[in-house]
Amino acid sequence: MRIVFMGTPQFAVPCLERILADGHQVAGVYTQPDKPQGRGYHLAAPPVKELALREGIPVWQPASFREEGAVQALRQLAPEVIVVVAYGRILPEEVLAIPPKGCINVHASLLPKYRGAGPIQWSVINGEQETGVTTMYMEKGLDTGDMILSAATPIGPEETAGQLQERLAQLGAQVLSITLKLVEEGKAPRTRQEDALSSYAPMLEKELGRLDYEKPAAQLHNLIRGLAPSPGAFTMLDGKRLKIHAARVAEGFSGQPGMLLDDRRLIVGCGEGALELLEVQLEGSKRMNGEDFLRGKRLKIGKMFTTH
């Protein structure tokens, strides 16, 4: 089929690779504009753009489809299908109406659960044991279109959002491949979503990562996993921000919330149980394991980690 692909981050790359491997004709790629990154704030191309350029595929990067000529340029590509994977833009109805076989989205949840921008992270934060990917026909609402196919996968008890994202990217490519074959054959199913079963996964704010030790250790463990590697969880120590890259529930420990409970391991009391901080990074310093940090700072039992 003749396809226009819309996607931006690394998560979308396996889907574009699979479309090409399956022999479809990619008429063009739409992705977000280049953004400044790193200390020098040099403009960096999105991963999807880098792949498209390597494959010799034309790339468009409109800031919005409201730009003059943006919709007309897309129409001229005459796609049979538009495939959208983590594009980062809501498509207007005039774009959704262009391809005769529809606009198909690959969403990283088992819809209707976790509609929205952060389904992978929120599934981990909320302690879900299973998630997956869903392909669907796009419509005006946010991730509300009719479902085509879905595939489930367990979430490991120590798995981070970053690790889960890598697995779901590959799973999404597999499901998309089957979906496009069914669409091409006119055999793709349509299943309406039950709105009563839906939940929302909003974008992640940095302040979400501020640890509140009054909460149970298991809940904080899930929060840290769900925010790794970005935007990351953090606590305060002597007025400085201490980023928590990895942690685990410390079995057999309990104590005052926020208090250091051990002189060898970085174990902090919580509202229920305790949390061991395995990898930390004090602002302005390098990342290190918790035991080395504890020795280097010479922290004593009773030292308080704070929320603010």
XYZ file of N, CA and C in Angstrom, residues 5-14 31-32 46-49 85-88 165 169:
66
model
N 3.687 8.009 6.813
C 3.979 7.657 8.205
C 4.179 8.925 9.014
N 3.544 8.975 10.185
C 3.700 10.111 11.098
C 4.167 9.607 12.448
N 5.356 10.026 12.852
C 5.915 9.614 14.140
C 7.133 10.444 14.457
N 7.560 10.417 15.707
C 8.679 11.273 16.113
C 9.767 10.547 16.904
N 9.480 9.939 18.068
C 10.557 9.422 18.922
C 11.031 8.038 18.511
N 11.986 7.532 19.279
C 12.550 6.211 19.024
C 11.480 5.124 19.060
N 10.466 5.305 19.890
C 9.389 4.321 19.988
C 8.751 4.031 18.637
N 8.709 5.041 17.760
C 8.044 4.884 16.461
C 8.931 4.237 15.408
N 10.227 4.185 15.639
C 11.167 3.719 14.623
C 10.911 2.266 14.199
N 10.727 1.298 15.124
C 10.489 -0.077 14.683
C 9.264 -0.220 13.789
N 7.092 14.329 10.857
C 7.653 14.246 12.192
C 7.740 15.645 12.779
N 7.987 15.716 14.077
C 8.065 17.020 14.737
C 9.318 17.774 14.285
N 14.643 14.343 15.042
C 13.971 13.218 15.694
C 14.445 11.888 15.103
N 14.437 10.807 15.894
C 14.871 9.490 15.387
C 14.136 9.045 14.127
N 12.851 9.344 14.009
C 12.100 8.944 12.813
C 12.622 9.667 11.579
N 12.972 10.928 11.723
C 13.521 11.679 10.596
C 14.856 11.084 10.159
N 2.281 6.937 14.820
C 2.880 6.293 15.989
C 3.632 7.361 16.783
N 3.085 7.776 17.912
C 3.736 8.751 18.787
C 4.190 9.992 18.009
N 3.301 10.509 17.200
C 3.621 11.696 16.394
C 3.721 12.943 17.263
N 2.835 13.069 18.247
C 2.888 14.233 19.122
C 2.032 15.390 18.673
N 9.068 0.339 27.363
C 8.872 1.050 26.100
C 9.603 0.368 24.955
N 7.647 -1.147 21.733
C 7.943 -0.648 20.390
C 8.047 -1.806 19.400
